[in-house]
């Protein structure tokens, strides 16, 4: 049986019930590093995906996931997943039938060995550590990949949903509550607003519940919003964003999005967006394009190899294979890039 993503109101009620177990700690800046994959303009991906994590129903066993959100594929093709409902980060090695808990997994809570509904995860290659959006705890934590027993709060008092990083090891965080994206450079404690920050809304200088983010090599930030069915990009030092894809009618044509979630941008300026809600697909928009192209899913909500159910986070491996975290199917699918 397929499961739908809860509405914002339903989700807020659920989160409120968890809030007493979570708290805020100290703040600190962070160094990170990211390299965008090189993907040809004429690239195509296999129609059928392969399950690389989960897919055994919703649960807390090591072969299961419970509403996965963000994910990150490292250089060794290990898949790191923000396992939201299990309050943990799990790592699935290539070909593995079980995941391994690498952060959290000690129940929902506020202690330094716990997470509370993590939303996103990336890898800081400089320190070989995970950077995690610990959403209900309203903090960003660093968790060593070598010493996995506890994390360290590096940013607090933030409604963190999505994370990304640029080639200068600056960290970008989407603040769901303040409707803004901030950049944290080395030595900064408070960060700098690089998108939104003018209250909730749909004007070009505003965001409405920003969720996932990506950044290109020019330090342009790409943002999806829970409150606006659109993808915007914000050039470095810009005061307003540029709408790349949007439609207020939440449709299913190639110029429309229903509920954009995960977003990635490659070195050619092509962006990829998970279109959740009724569309259950991943779309690709070339730089300057007026419409997108479906590259995964789009065959209705379901559990078949060519179907998706509430896609959330996206990631590429170093070969250009696409990984999709499915909230509704409690799995991660890999769609292999095909030779042109």
C-alpha atoms as one frame of an Amber mdcrd trajectory, in Angstrom:
protein
   0.000   0.000   0.000   1.413   3.377  -1.021   1.650   6.173   1.542   1.239
   9.884   0.816   3.369  12.636   2.297   1.476  14.456   5.074   0.262  17.988
   4.502   2.125  20.835   6.178  -0.580  21.118   8.868  -0.587  17.370   9.563
   3.192  17.372   9.760   3.284  20.360  12.109   0.917  18.619  14.526   3.108
  15.519  14.523   6.282  17.537  15.105   4.697  19.396  18.006   4.188  16.053
  19.732   7.948  15.390  19.513   9.166  18.832  20.496   9.534  18.238  24.231
  12.266  15.661  23.627  14.520  18.039  21.720  16.647  21.095  22.533  19.237
  23.489  21.108  22.974  23.562  21.748  26.031  25.623  20.696  26.833  27.292
  17.380  29.910  27.104  15.215  30.943  27.457  11.576  31.958  24.521   9.395
  34.198  23.633   6.481  32.866  21.385   3.747  33.668  20.546   0.124  31.615
  19.370  -2.826  32.260  18.552  -6.478  29.374  18.594  -8.940  29.193  15.714
 -11.433  29.863  16.256 -15.126  26.761  15.120 -17.013  26.408  15.488 -20.820
  23.524  17.558 -22.161  22.225  14.539 -24.073  22.432  12.151 -21.112  19.652
   9.651 -20.499  18.868   7.362 -17.609  17.399   3.869 -17.464  13.614   3.783
 -17.233  13.716   1.152 -14.478  15.342   1.886 -11.159  17.202  -0.559  -8.930
  16.594  -0.577  -5.183  19.869   0.122  -3.365  18.474   0.758   0.132  15.284
  -0.242   1.918  12.387  -1.535  -0.114  11.325  -3.961   2.611   8.425  -1.986
   3.983   8.447   0.736   6.591  10.283  -0.143   9.790  13.404   0.136  11.929
  15.233  -3.050  10.963  18.589  -2.594   9.247  17.082  -3.627   5.912  14.311
  -1.046   6.249  13.765   2.705   6.126  11.066   4.847   7.725  10.273   7.868
   5.540  13.702   8.689   4.040  14.307  12.334   3.120  17.717  13.653   2.074
  20.582  11.478   0.891  24.201  11.752  -0.194  26.300   9.384  -2.308  30.018
   9.546  -1.521  32.979   8.868  -3.824  32.890   5.153  -2.960  29.198   4.987
  -3.894  28.109   4.498  -0.301  24.586   5.861   0.118  24.005   7.944   3.253
  20.336   8.477   4.089  18.487  10.740   6.514  16.143   8.060   7.887  13.601
  10.522   9.226  11.180   8.250  11.073  13.956   6.195  12.671  15.880   9.275
  13.893  19.123   8.060  12.388  21.538   8.296   9.484  22.169   4.974   7.766
  24.866   4.020   5.289  24.321   1.416   2.590  27.424   0.144   0.842  27.218
  -0.936  -2.819  25.418  -4.265  -3.089  24.513  -4.382   0.611  21.237  -5.920
   1.775  21.370  -4.104   5.114  22.300  -0.605   6.134  24.567   0.434   8.983
  23.654   3.103  11.516  26.347   5.793  11.396  24.630   8.550  13.422  21.764
   8.566  15.893  19.613   5.475  16.103  19.145   5.851  19.853  15.553   7.010
  19.716  14.315  10.582  19.265  15.926  13.017  21.649  18.194  15.948  22.399
  21.352  14.248  23.645  24.576  14.314  21.637  24.121  10.653  20.676  20.587
  11.236  19.400  18.782  12.802  16.457  15.169  13.883  16.165  13.692  13.521
  12.650  16.789  14.356  10.562  15.968  15.917   7.197  19.211  15.948   5.239
  22.831  14.792   5.323  26.022  15.628   3.430  29.687  14.670   3.803  32.412
  17.098   4.873  35.421  15.604   3.097  37.896  17.877   4.876  37.116  16.363
   8.277  35.617  13.030   7.115  32.413  13.781   8.955  28.693  13.990   8.315
  26.797  17.275   8.464  23.183  16.639   9.439  19.989  18.694   9.520  18.593
  17.621  12.896  15.237  19.158  12.159  13.071  18.836  15.261  16.060  19.671
  17.467  16.488  22.847  15.377  20.205  22.367  14.949  22.887  21.323  12.486
  25.282  18.700  13.810  28.642  17.328  12.757  29.136  13.598  13.260  32.519
  11.929  12.773  32.531   8.998  10.348  35.250   7.397  12.465  33.837   8.001
  15.958  30.134   7.352  15.533  28.971   7.520  19.128  28.045  11.197  19.291
  27.659  14.410  17.345  28.598  18.045  17.882  26.207  20.948  17.353  27.710
  23.495  14.951  24.630  25.680  14.291  21.646  26.015  16.601  18.268  27.752
  16.661  17.592  27.012  12.996  14.687  25.242  11.293  17.073  23.325   9.071
  15.573  21.310   6.211  18.231  21.117   3.477  22.026  21.373   3.254  24.555
  21.812   0.499  28.129  22.997   0.085  30.270  24.790  -2.473  33.799  24.373
  -3.812  35.189  26.738  -1.173  33.846  24.585   1.665  31.086  27.000   2.636
  27.943  25.462   4.088  24.467  26.515   2.929  21.409  25.836   5.086  17.726
  26.227   4.228  15.857  27.654   7.230  12.280  26.432   6.901  11.009  28.668
   9.695  12.625  31.968   8.672  12.002  31.445   4.937  15.641  31.984   4.010
  18.871  30.291   2.998  22.097  31.177   4.800  25.734  30.632   3.885  28.252
  29.826   6.614  31.888  30.467   5.718  34.838  29.442   7.833  34.866  31.559
  10.975  31.299  32.843  10.624  28.959  32.273  13.529  25.701  33.754  12.269
  25.907  33.193   8.536  24.835  35.435   5.655  21.416  35.367   4.006  21.827
  34.394   0.335  18.173  33.749  -0.565  14.910  35.036   0.894  15.023  36.563
   4.345  12.114  38.932   3.693   9.339  36.958   5.303   7.125  34.291   3.841
   5.712  35.029   0.391   5.870  34.483  -3.354   7.602  37.695  -4.416  11.007
  37.445  -6.056  12.761  38.523  -2.853  10.882  35.985  -0.735  10.675  32.270
  -0.060   7.905  30.167   1.459   9.133  27.217   3.517  12.375  26.514   1.604
  13.264  22.852   1.630  16.060  21.396  -0.504  18.908  23.453  -1.980  21.844
  23.085  -4.360  24.703  25.376  -5.372  26.664  25.614  -8.619  30.316  26.489
  -9.215  29.423  30.189  -9.528  27.884  30.013  -6.046  24.377  30.462  -7.412
  21.865  28.853  -5.052  18.929  26.786  -6.317  15.948  26.462  -3.970  12.723
  24.459  -3.830   9.892  25.610  -1.588   7.175  23.723   0.244   4.938  26.802
   0.168   5.478  27.753  -3.502   5.455  25.177  -6.340   8.605  26.563  -7.930
  12.361  26.375  -8.312  14.288  29.634  -8.006  17.944  30.478  -8.422  19.759
  33.207  -6.542  23.013  34.500  -8.001  25.803  35.397  -5.609  24.920  38.629
  -3.734  21.517  38.857  -5.479  18.607  40.490  -3.654  16.006  38.662  -5.731
  15.711  35.201  -7.178  14.903  34.144 -10.729  12.038  31.702 -11.221  13.225
  28.729 -13.278  10.151  26.526 -13.057   6.769  27.338 -11.554   3.019  27.022
 -11.996   0.419  28.063  -9.410  -1.973  25.373 -10.659   0.210  22.455  -9.524
  -0.173  20.607 -12.816   1.510  17.658 -14.497   2.622  19.071 -17.853   6.287
  19.575 -18.717   6.094  23.245 -17.713   4.477  22.538 -14.336   5.469  21.239
 -10.928   3.170  19.882  -8.245   5.360  19.723  -5.146   9.073  20.253  -5.897
  11.371  18.718  -3.297  14.945  17.554  -3.921  17.023  19.685  -6.285  20.485
  19.352  -7.834  22.435  21.434 -10.343  25.291  20.120 -12.473  28.339  21.817
 -13.978  26.464  22.832 -17.146  23.736  24.635 -15.221  21.191  21.888 -15.817
  19.010  21.380 -12.767  17.144  18.319 -11.582  14.080  18.393  -9.360  12.032
  15.726  -7.605   8.383  16.524  -8.352   6.410  14.928  -5.542   2.695  15.083
  -4.732   0.570  13.826  -7.631   3.383  13.748 -10.203   5.871  11.315  -8.633
   8.696  11.998 -11.053  12.152  13.516 -11.434  12.557  16.248 -14.042  15.574
  17.711 -15.811  15.676  21.328 -16.982  18.550  22.422 -19.216  19.882  25.941
 -18.702  17.488  28.390 -20.363  14.868  25.737 -21.150  11.169  26.669 -21.038
  10.070  23.157 -20.123  11.519  20.154 -18.376  11.998  16.520 -19.307  10.986
  13.546 -17.186  14.028  11.346 -16.500  12.662   9.055 -13.768   9.166   8.015
 -12.743   6.152   9.769 -14.181   4.176   6.543 -14.554   1.865   7.130 -11.619
   2.327   6.465  -7.934   3.472   2.914  -7.277   6.127   0.434  -6.246   7.202
  -0.898  -9.638  10.746  -0.394 -10.920   9.679   2.445 -13.213   7.499   4.168
 -10.612   8.093   6.522  -7.701   6.039   7.416  -4.647   6.682  10.831  -3.091
  10.313  11.318  -4.198  12.340  13.510  -1.845  16.123  13.828  -1.855  18.286
  13.421  -4.962  21.964  12.624  -5.374  24.407  11.631  -8.105  27.372   9.319
  -7.813  30.644  10.157  -9.558  29.489   8.339 -12.718  26.283  10.354 -13.053
  23.901   7.652 -11.844  20.837   9.198 -10.200  19.680   8.211  -6.698  16.178
   9.024  -5.452  14.907   8.730  -1.873  11.227   7.763  -1.852   9.214   8.852
   1.154   6.205   6.764   0.173   8.012   3.547  -0.780  10.610   3.680   2.007
  13.439   2.936  -0.379  16.227   4.494  -2.445  16.254   3.821  -6.186  19.255
   4.134  -8.502  18.646   5.045 -12.140  21.753   4.224 -14.176  23.031   6.755
 -16.674  23.068   5.374 -20.215  25.775   5.894 -22.822  24.781   8.430 -25.433
